XYZ file of C-alpha atoms in Angstrom:
633
model
C 31.565 14.270 -9.034
C 28.713 16.756 -8.873
C 26.524 14.578 -6.661
C 29.023 14.506 -3.798
C 28.777 18.304 -3.641
C 24.986 18.311 -3.222
C 24.211 18.622 0.486
C 20.827 20.245 0.058
C 18.496 21.849 -2.496
C 20.350 25.156 -2.326
C 23.380 23.466 -3.925
C 21.300 22.536 -6.969
C 20.282 26.141 -7.563
C 23.925 27.157 -7.805
C 24.415 24.913 -10.828
C 23.777 25.904 -14.405
C 21.063 24.073 -16.332
C 23.827 22.474 -18.405
C 25.330 20.958 -15.235
C 22.033 19.416 -14.169
C 22.036 16.751 -16.872
C 25.308 15.107 -15.743
C 23.975 15.408 -12.185
C 20.918 13.407 -13.253
C 23.173 10.712 -14.696
C 25.083 10.499 -11.415
C 21.859 10.250 -9.399
C 20.658 7.441 -11.644
C 23.916 5.499 -11.274
C 23.844 6.055 -7.506
C 20.343 4.577 -7.286
C 21.213 1.572 -9.437
C 24.301 0.805 -7.328
C 22.763 1.348 -3.883
C 19.509 -0.517 -4.541
C 21.417 -3.484 -5.951
C 22.489 -4.041 -2.329
C 19.495 -2.895 -0.284
C 16.617 -3.515 -2.670
C 13.733 -1.063 -2.828
C 11.573 0.856 -5.312
C 13.909 1.212 -8.281
C 11.851 1.671 -11.461
C 9.632 4.449 -10.124
C 12.614 6.451 -8.843
C 14.657 6.093 -12.020
C 11.681 7.604 -13.817
C 11.571 10.819 -11.756
C 15.254 11.810 -11.618
C 15.016 14.847 -13.916
C 11.586 15.771 -12.602
C 12.781 15.875 -8.991
C 15.930 17.814 -9.869
C 13.839 20.364 -11.788
C 11.429 20.775 -8.856
C 14.225 21.473 -6.408
C 15.897 23.799 -8.929
C 12.735 25.867 -9.411
C 11.274 25.849 -5.902
C 12.542 26.572 -2.406
C 11.952 23.526 -0.216
C 10.871 23.338 2.573
C 9.263 26.799 2.387
C 7.650 25.699 -0.855
C 5.793 22.457 -0.147
C 6.663 19.555 -2.471
C 4.220 16.736 -1.762
C 4.892 13.262 -3.156
C 1.907 10.980 -3.636
C 2.567 7.534 -2.036
C 6.191 8.485 -1.411
C 7.985 5.444 -2.785
C 9.179 7.612 -5.704
C 10.931 10.085 -3.360
C 14.400 8.477 -3.244
C 15.794 11.203 -5.528
C 14.198 13.801 -3.249
C 15.959 12.190 -0.276
C 19.299 12.224 -2.112
C 18.970 15.916 -2.985
C 17.937 16.899 0.562
C 21.004 15.670 2.410
C 20.355 11.978 2.968
C 22.627 10.462 0.342
C 25.071 9.163 2.970
C 22.284 7.170 4.666
C 21.278 5.090 1.656
C 23.149 2.027 2.898
C 20.478 1.853 5.634
C 17.493 2.179 3.269
C 14.451 0.217 4.511
C 16.497 -1.298 7.349
C 15.531 -1.096 11.007
C 16.325 2.374 12.406
C 17.568 3.359 8.923
C 16.285 5.484 6.087
C 12.588 4.929 5.387
C 11.522 3.772 1.929
C 8.781 6.412 1.934
C 8.676 10.107 2.749
C 9.093 10.512 6.509
C 8.396 13.787 8.281
C 10.722 13.062 11.195
C 13.621 12.375 8.786
C 13.829 15.794 7.193
C 12.186 19.207 7.151
C 11.875 18.713 3.393
C 9.470 15.786 3.903
C 6.279 17.772 4.366
C 3.778 14.968 3.792
C 4.101 11.221 4.274
C 1.943 8.477 2.815
C 2.220 4.821 1.889
C -1.180 4.700 0.200
C -1.912 6.477 -3.048
C -4.128 9.392 -4.050
C -3.690 11.550 -0.920
C -1.356 14.245 -2.267
C -4.014 16.461 -3.850
C -6.066 16.670 -0.662
C -2.881 17.420 1.278
C -1.941 20.122 -1.230
C -5.353 21.731 -0.896
C -5.051 21.733 2.883
C -1.607 23.326 2.756
C -2.748 25.937 0.238
C -5.724 26.837 2.442
C -3.463 27.103 5.500
C -1.011 29.272 3.567
C -3.699 31.719 2.512
C -5.282 31.859 5.961
C -1.873 32.680 7.443
C -1.151 35.272 4.758
C 1.951 33.486 3.496
C 3.284 33.350 -0.069
C 4.858 29.912 -0.530
C 4.172 27.559 -3.423
C 2.392 24.207 -3.027
C 3.240 21.427 -5.476
C 1.698 17.948 -5.528
C 3.410 15.199 -7.536
C 0.941 12.423 -8.405
C 1.175 9.466 -10.768
C -1.359 8.654 -13.453
C -2.164 5.401 -11.608
C -2.878 7.252 -8.360
C -5.119 9.656 -10.249
C -7.629 6.814 -10.676
C -8.234 6.786 -6.907
C -11.581 8.264 -5.921
C -9.999 10.529 -3.329
C -7.935 12.200 -6.047
C -11.093 13.025 -8.022
C -12.715 14.503 -4.919
C -9.682 16.723 -4.422
C -9.522 17.763 -8.090
C -13.145 18.835 -7.905
C -12.600 20.895 -4.764
C -9.343 22.491 -5.970
C -10.955 23.529 -9.259
C -13.881 25.028 -7.377
C -11.834 27.013 -4.847
C -9.309 28.253 -7.464
C -6.438 28.192 -4.979
C -2.906 28.768 -6.253
C -1.256 25.379 -6.368
C 0.407 23.138 -8.910
C -0.269 19.491 -9.663
C 2.498 17.639 -11.461
C 0.973 14.627 -13.176
C 3.814 12.099 -13.460
C 2.484 10.045 -16.352
C 4.404 6.814 -16.921
C 1.395 4.705 -17.937
C 1.916 2.572 -14.824
C 1.076 2.439 -11.141
C 2.551 -0.900 -10.118
C 0.657 -2.944 -12.661
C -0.419 -1.455 -16.009
C -3.145 1.114 -15.478
C -6.738 0.467 -16.387
C -9.847 2.567 -16.835
C -11.226 5.627 -18.552
C -8.748 8.043 -16.977
C -5.878 5.972 -18.340
C -7.471 6.057 -21.804
C -7.966 9.811 -21.547
C -4.321 10.374 -20.670
C -3.329 8.195 -23.600
C -5.158 10.634 -25.878
C -3.345 13.542 -24.273
C -0.002 11.848 -24.831
C -0.766 11.560 -28.528
C -1.675 15.238 -28.888
C 1.818 16.690 -28.676
C 0.923 19.569 -31.043
C -1.875 20.826 -28.824
C 0.046 23.443 -26.868
C 1.983 24.725 -29.878
C -1.218 25.187 -31.886
C -2.982 26.790 -28.956
C -0.109 29.230 -28.391
C -0.169 30.242 -32.075
C -3.885 31.016 -31.874
C -3.391 32.990 -28.661
C -0.667 35.089 -30.322
C -2.987 35.752 -33.259
C -5.810 36.832 -30.950
C -3.529 39.267 -29.139
C -3.083 41.184 -32.389
C -6.827 41.797 -32.764
C -7.807 45.232 -31.415
C -10.023 45.078 -28.346
C -13.331 46.214 -29.817
C -15.671 45.109 -27.075
C -16.793 42.243 -24.936
C -18.621 40.465 -27.738
C -15.433 39.970 -29.758
C -13.550 38.945 -26.616
C -16.141 36.259 -25.910
C -15.986 35.110 -29.518
C -12.207 34.904 -29.258
C -12.473 32.854 -26.064
C -14.891 30.483 -27.752
C -12.425 30.162 -30.629
C -9.703 29.093 -28.191
C -12.099 26.645 -26.580
C -13.022 25.263 -29.994
C -9.346 24.591 -30.651
C -9.039 22.746 -27.367
C -12.037 20.572 -28.094
C -10.786 19.927 -31.618
C -7.280 18.965 -30.494
C -8.063 17.097 -27.269
C -11.428 15.475 -26.710
C -12.920 16.476 -23.352
C -10.164 18.725 -21.999
C -11.012 17.233 -18.619
C -8.564 19.148 -16.474
C -9.427 22.547 -17.873
C -13.111 21.800 -17.457
C -12.310 21.037 -13.788
C -10.796 24.494 -13.428
C -7.091 23.818 -14.015
C -4.768 25.536 -16.426
C -3.285 22.600 -18.349
C 0.371 22.566 -19.482
C 1.681 19.592 -21.399
C 2.374 16.919 -22.221
C 6.058 17.614 -21.417
C 9.028 15.273 -21.746
C 9.812 14.360 -18.146
C 13.459 13.649 -18.987
C 14.115 17.018 -20.659
C 15.482 19.182 -17.852
C 15.367 22.528 -19.722
C 11.831 21.758 -20.873
C 10.723 20.889 -17.338
C 12.274 24.030 -15.886
C 10.605 26.180 -18.542
C 7.251 24.515 -17.847
C 7.541 25.214 -14.110
C 8.428 28.844 -14.840
C 5.307 29.062 -17.007
C 3.239 27.478 -14.242
C 4.459 30.092 -11.778
C 2.865 32.778 -13.934
C -0.546 31.133 -13.722
C -3.102 32.321 -11.204
C -5.155 29.514 -9.698
C -4.586 25.781 -9.998
C -2.338 24.492 -12.769
C -1.815 20.951 -14.041
C 1.632 20.170 -15.485
C 1.412 16.892 -17.404
C 4.834 15.212 -17.487
C 5.638 12.066 -19.464
C 8.252 9.829 -17.855
C 9.619 6.343 -18.404
C 9.609 4.017 -15.443
C 13.040 2.428 -15.014
C 14.698 5.114 -17.179
C 18.419 4.525 -17.678
C 18.579 0.885 -16.578
C 17.522 -1.444 -19.368
C 16.241 -4.363 -17.196
C 13.970 -1.951 -15.290
C 12.790 -0.229 -18.468
C 11.951 -3.598 -20.029
C 9.938 -4.841 -17.023
C 8.973 -1.978 -14.729
C 6.427 -4.192 -12.934
C 9.133 -6.601 -11.773
C 11.454 -3.716 -10.896
C 8.862 -1.649 -9.034
C 9.866 -3.066 -5.674
C 12.962 -5.189 -6.069
C 15.216 -7.294 -3.853
C 19.030 -7.078 -4.238
C 20.269 -7.799 -7.773
C 23.349 -8.024 -9.975
C 23.780 -4.717 -11.811
C 25.407 -6.131 -14.931
C 22.859 -8.855 -15.658
C 19.815 -7.645 -13.770
C 19.609 -11.048 -12.080
C 17.567 -10.770 -8.901
C 19.216 -12.366 -5.867
C 16.487 -14.312 -4.123
C 16.927 -16.909 -1.447
C 15.792 -20.373 -2.492
C 12.893 -21.549 -0.367
C 9.261 -22.527 -0.181
C 6.679 -20.515 -2.145
C 4.928 -17.529 -0.616
C 1.419 -17.795 0.782
C 0.395 -15.511 -2.089
C 1.580 -18.107 -4.597
C -0.414 -20.863 -2.888
C -3.507 -18.644 -2.933
C -3.170 -17.952 -6.667
C -2.644 -21.583 -7.593
C -5.516 -22.814 -5.424
C -7.882 -20.168 -6.784
C -7.269 -21.492 -10.294
C -8.112 -25.019 -9.093
C -11.345 -23.821 -7.532
C -12.273 -21.663 -10.531
C -11.885 -24.644 -12.850
C -14.563 -26.379 -10.780
C -16.850 -23.390 -10.202
C -17.612 -20.913 -12.988
C -19.101 -18.425 -10.500
C -15.676 -17.426 -9.166
C -14.575 -13.936 -10.197
C -11.295 -12.445 -8.960
C -11.303 -8.716 -8.193
C -8.233 -6.668 -7.276
C -7.483 -2.934 -6.882
C -4.412 -2.550 -9.109
C -2.476 -5.463 -7.579
C -2.848 -8.460 -9.922
C 0.825 -9.364 -9.598
C 1.241 -8.654 -5.902
C -1.926 -10.603 -5.131
C -0.803 -13.654 -7.108
C -3.435 -13.371 -9.828
C -1.400 -13.105 -13.024
C -1.732 -16.790 -13.885
C -5.424 -16.652 -12.968
C -5.809 -13.770 -15.427
C -4.147 -15.828 -18.169
C -6.380 -18.812 -17.459
C -9.641 -16.872 -16.939
C -9.291 -13.445 -18.584
C -13.031 -12.779 -18.447
C -13.194 -13.586 -14.734
C -10.278 -11.402 -13.659
C -11.178 -7.773 -12.890
C -8.552 -5.165 -12.056
C -10.398 -1.985 -11.096
C -7.291 0.188 -10.665
C -6.529 2.006 -7.427
C -10.141 1.943 -6.290
C -10.556 -0.224 -3.185
C -13.965 1.204 -2.318
C -15.378 0.627 -5.779
C -13.989 -2.921 -5.761
C -15.754 -3.726 -2.488
C -19.166 -2.448 -3.548
C -18.849 -4.076 -6.955
C -18.104 -7.388 -5.226
C -21.283 -7.000 -3.181
C -23.328 -6.579 -6.360
C -21.589 -9.536 -8.041
C -22.476 -11.684 -5.049
C -26.098 -10.548 -5.081
C -26.292 -11.665 -8.706
C -25.155 -15.171 -7.856
C -21.425 -14.918 -8.536
C -18.628 -15.804 -6.095
C -16.409 -12.693 -6.051
C -12.972 -13.060 -4.471
C -11.760 -9.662 -3.318
C -7.951 -10.048 -3.341
C -6.455 -7.112 -1.449
C -3.599 -6.246 0.881
C -4.665 -5.811 4.487
C -3.391 -2.231 4.609
C -5.178 -1.231 1.387
C -8.439 -2.814 2.510
C -8.595 -0.172 5.253
C -9.692 2.252 2.552
C -12.836 0.230 1.863
C -14.078 0.042 5.443
C -17.333 1.902 4.803
C -18.174 -0.275 1.809
C -17.423 -3.453 3.770
C -19.846 -2.318 6.468
C -22.535 -0.705 4.347
C -22.570 -2.660 1.102
C -21.147 -6.093 1.910
C -21.855 -7.008 5.533
C -25.131 -5.106 5.905
C -26.419 -6.818 2.782
C -24.919 -10.088 3.997
C -23.402 -10.430 0.537
C -21.484 -13.657 -0.048
C -18.135 -11.995 -0.820
C -14.893 -13.913 -0.300
C -12.042 -11.742 1.061
C -8.472 -12.859 0.301
C -6.524 -10.602 2.687
C -2.842 -10.641 1.747
C 0.063 -9.159 3.758
C -1.752 -9.872 7.053
C 0.632 -9.164 9.924
C 4.031 -7.523 9.636
C 5.342 -6.704 6.163
C 8.988 -5.870 6.833
C 10.756 -3.112 4.910
C 7.603 -1.287 3.753
C 7.024 -0.385 7.386
C 4.321 1.369 9.333
C 2.105 2.500 6.451
C 1.820 -1.083 5.200
C 1.634 -3.218 8.347
C -1.357 -5.557 8.129
C -2.112 -5.618 11.841
C -5.424 -3.754 12.071
C -7.858 -5.682 9.859
C -9.006 -8.130 12.554
C -9.913 -5.253 14.867
C -11.822 -3.276 12.253
C -13.600 -6.270 10.720
C -14.536 -8.648 13.525
C -17.011 -6.211 15.123
C -19.040 -5.991 11.870
C -22.093 -8.274 11.907
C -22.371 -11.231 9.507
C -18.687 -11.667 8.651
C -16.543 -14.775 9.209
C -12.764 -14.348 9.708
C -10.168 -17.110 9.305
C -6.383 -17.399 9.359
C -4.433 -20.578 8.504
C -1.447 -21.989 10.365
C 0.079 -23.301 7.109
C -0.494 -23.582 3.373
C -2.515 -26.791 3.642
C -4.992 -25.094 5.955
C -5.129 -22.059 3.666
C -6.266 -24.280 0.828
C -8.979 -25.797 3.006
C -10.069 -22.322 4.097
C -10.447 -21.279 0.480
C -12.659 -24.302 -0.079
C -14.563 -23.372 3.088
C -15.131 -19.870 1.768
C -16.339 -21.154 -1.588
C -18.814 -23.559 0.020
C -20.058 -20.962 2.496
C -23.315 -19.360 1.344
C -24.440 -17.399 4.391
C -22.616 -14.099 3.953
C -19.162 -12.543 3.700
C -16.172 -14.655 4.675
C -12.483 -13.737 4.844
C -9.225 -15.635 4.972
C -6.074 -13.685 5.791
C -2.490 -14.784 5.206
C 0.979 -13.304 5.734
C 3.777 -12.010 3.517
C 6.127 -14.912 4.201
C 7.128 -18.261 2.747
C 4.890 -21.175 3.653
C 6.211 -23.775 6.132
C 6.328 -26.470 3.449
C 3.885 -28.987 4.901
C 2.388 -31.837 2.906
C -0.783 -30.915 1.043
C -3.930 -33.006 1.346
C -4.974 -34.473 -2.017
C -8.573 -33.255 -1.632
C -9.882 -29.935 -0.383
C -12.534 -29.930 2.313
C -14.588 -27.385 4.211
C -13.737 -26.661 7.831
C -16.533 -26.452 10.418
C -17.224 -22.735 10.855
C -15.909 -21.481 14.190
C -13.886 -24.592 15.014
C -10.486 -24.387 16.670
C -7.852 -27.092 16.703
C -6.197 -28.432 19.874
C -2.745 -29.330 18.562
C -1.156 -30.345 21.865
C -2.929 -30.884 25.195
C -1.317 -30.464 28.584
C -2.184 -29.318 32.085
C 0.091 -26.258 31.995
C -0.357 -22.928 30.235
C -2.491 -22.891 27.068
C -0.989 -21.057 24.107
C -3.796 -19.833 21.847
C -2.490 -18.562 18.507
C -3.491 -17.971 14.893
C -1.574 -17.960 11.605
C 2.248 -17.954 11.783
C 2.012 -17.481 15.549
C 0.882 -21.111 15.833
C 4.341 -22.264 14.808
C 5.894 -19.771 17.239
C 3.647 -21.119 20.002
C 4.702 -24.684 19.219
C 8.358 -23.637 19.417
C 7.671 -21.968 22.773
C 5.975 -25.138 24.023
C 9.099 -27.130 23.158
C 11.291 -24.657 25.029
C 8.998 -24.813 28.062
C 9.111 -28.587 28.020
C 12.884 -28.434 28.591
C 12.172 -26.591 31.830
C 9.542 -29.086 32.906
C 6.544 -26.957 31.942
C 3.948 -28.752 29.827
C 2.061 -26.311 27.609
C -0.999 -26.885 25.446
C -1.205 -25.302 21.992
C -4.446 -24.241 20.289
C -4.782 -23.214 16.633
C -7.403 -20.443 16.817
C -7.997 -20.589 13.086
C -11.390 -18.864 13.272
C -11.084 -15.320 14.566
C -14.841 -14.903 14.195
C -16.865 -16.767 15.280
C -14.824 -18.077 18.194
C -14.862 -21.708 19.280
C -17.074 -21.036 22.288
C -17.205 -24.671 23.401
C -13.410 -24.884 23.601
C -13.192 -21.539 25.379
C -15.725 -22.673 27.998
C -13.839 -25.922 28.518
C -10.558 -24.061 28.949
C -12.174 -21.689 31.444
C -13.438 -24.591 33.556
C -9.969 -26.174 33.522
C -8.559 -23.011 35.110
C -5.313 -22.970 33.158
C -3.281 -19.887 32.296
C -4.388 -18.784 28.812
C -1.828 -16.942 26.678
C -3.330 -15.427 23.516
C -0.671 -14.724 20.875
C -1.434 -12.758 17.715
C 0.455 -10.792 15.074
C -2.182 -8.104 15.210
C -3.111 -5.120 17.328
C -3.817 -6.121 20.914
C -6.607 -3.554 20.936
C -9.676 -5.081 19.343
C -8.328 -8.336 17.918
C -8.494 -12.002 19.016
C -7.520 -11.406 22.641
C -10.189 -8.729 22.998
C -12.743 -11.091 21.464
C -11.909 -13.804 23.999
C -12.185 -11.380 26.927
C -15.519 -10.104 25.597
C -16.818 -13.660 25.333
C -15.874 -14.534 28.905
C -17.386 -11.274 30.174
C -20.634 -12.044 28.357
C -20.669 -15.479 30.012
C -20.265 -13.903 33.429
C -16.909 -15.619 33.945
C -14.361 -13.664 35.968
C -11.106 -14.330 37.737
C -9.655 -16.143 34.739
C -5.896 -16.196 34.230
C -5.357 -14.609 30.776
C -2.367 -12.915 29.148
C -2.519 -11.039 25.847
C 0.514 -10.896 23.553
C 0.269 -8.899 20.330
C 1.141 -5.610 18.668
C 1.064 -2.708 21.153
C -0.810 0.549 20.652
C 1.766 2.221 18.399
C 2.925 2.057 14.787
C 5.801 -0.325 14.108
C 8.390 1.067 11.705
C 10.359 -0.580 8.908
C 12.870 -3.384 9.311
C 12.791 -7.112 8.684
C 9.745 -9.085 9.805
C 11.996 -10.948 12.245
C 13.118 -7.652 13.771
C 9.544 -6.388 13.991
C 8.426 -9.545 15.794
C 11.337 -9.214 18.204
C 10.508 -5.548 18.815
C 6.986 -6.346 20.007
C 7.859 -9.576 21.818
C 6.219 -12.074 19.475
C 8.935 -14.742 19.559
C 9.112 -18.146 21.212
C 11.673 -16.811 23.682
C 9.427 -13.881 24.597
C 6.485 -16.238 25.150
C 8.583 -18.420 27.465
C 9.714 -15.329 29.387
C 6.111 -14.129 29.746
C 4.965 -17.498 31.099
C 7.852 -17.843 33.535
C 7.395 -14.313 34.863
C 3.690 -14.954 35.225
C 4.276 -18.189 37.141
C 6.834 -16.482 39.351
C 4.465 -13.601 40.101
C 1.612 -16.023 40.820
C 3.873 -18.038 43.155
C 4.975 -14.886 45.004
C 1.375 -13.739 45.286
C 0.405 -17.151 46.703
C 3.140 -17.043 49.328
C 2.154 -13.519 50.292
C -1.434 -14.624 50.814
C -0.324 -17.537 53.001
C 1.736 -15.169 55.140
């Protein structure tokens, strides 16, 4: 087998071009077999097999910088750079990361879990190269979906202006995760259909070369003639107008064609755009037929394509989608807005039921946020459905356009808390901290699916400004649902169990963990109270004052960053009230990024388990007892 002989990119260069095609077939089969066990991003990686092989054949990594946008399509890159033997650990704790990871390999020069960053990174590396007087190549690989992100347009504009030598490989598969939308997608569709453009242009250029150089006027006329051809063949010629030399479209599964295109690109001075057409899921018929389903996949049977999923309760996302349809049937003002995640956010059935009230803006979180503010100002009830980690990109718009205007936007924040195998770039543990300090906003988190439904009703009935409900990437507990939805009193907490011992204050899934800890403590004769802190902002100030006067040990438990989240809010409240000497412990995510693994493993790593809570309380009681004895002595 050829693949077993590939220990690094230098081994690829020793092969003939004819040998690369069977190598591609082996890589494809390797991916299909390994991901059937581990799960992961299959369709996107099957689509870039030949492209990645061609890049490593033509360029000298890591001296030449190959930058993958997002990074979930870099499995082939990992295989070709010496990590094939680690694929059994893919996306597992302490194993191979599902994204590009700088500490994994010198060939991973840029890491990202969010899209549209590669062009800015490429520009930075090209600037650094030139300032240091070096000669290496810089290549950014970006998908057509990621190209809709505003940051990508900013970078394109700057690159075209500065005229730095770098190459952008546009991996055009007509998909991001969901089908692409927008004017850029339509423009690329036109380019795909103009396969004769380059051939015709080359013929004209050859003809012009035969004309004797008889002065600048003729040269300018000739240049205008070439431009006329471009405008005739491809409307707009966007990339060339931005300052790029455009090559393509090129068949992304034709290795000789790709290699020839990269050789041509190397002869170009300044920025060059190589437009490559690929098929997501290439070589595995189930993934080709449904690349959305096979974008990020759990283990599956290779022969049938049957996905192996554990039978259980629905996900919180599913409950959100179903409840939103119920509410939308009662209120025509509801409009769902998502940045390229209609499937992941549970909105596909909503889109079928209300096609005119479902808006997918593409990878454009900032635009989505500001658009929601305007929808709200015009009397609509926009529901901004977004992953916690992606919402980070819209922070300025949330502050400036939504909260400052006090616009009545409903935030449906999915993937709140740990997300498991996607790891540190996707953990939803920062949104409380970066949202609760913004004036006018209300933040909620349910302990179960029944409370989520009531929170959605609360958000719909709320007319005083922005309001958010956040929920995790896990299955719901499976509690009984109330037949009628009702609004919850804003800022109200729920005392689930009262006792004279420690008080466990928790939100979301941590409520169940706190209840489990209370049961464990009871076995040791410690009676603990449990509070469902379902409103993260505003706090239940009356309950907090009562708990302060009772003098019990308060343990605040949250699947969010300790810095700036619920625990910080409670401490700030008590400080503002002039209350000191209170007995408070904070348990949450420490001040570091938590890497990939299962959600269970991530919770164990940071001490957010019932056993860890019991240990914290017992150690606290022991320390307090020792301190008391010391004082008596």
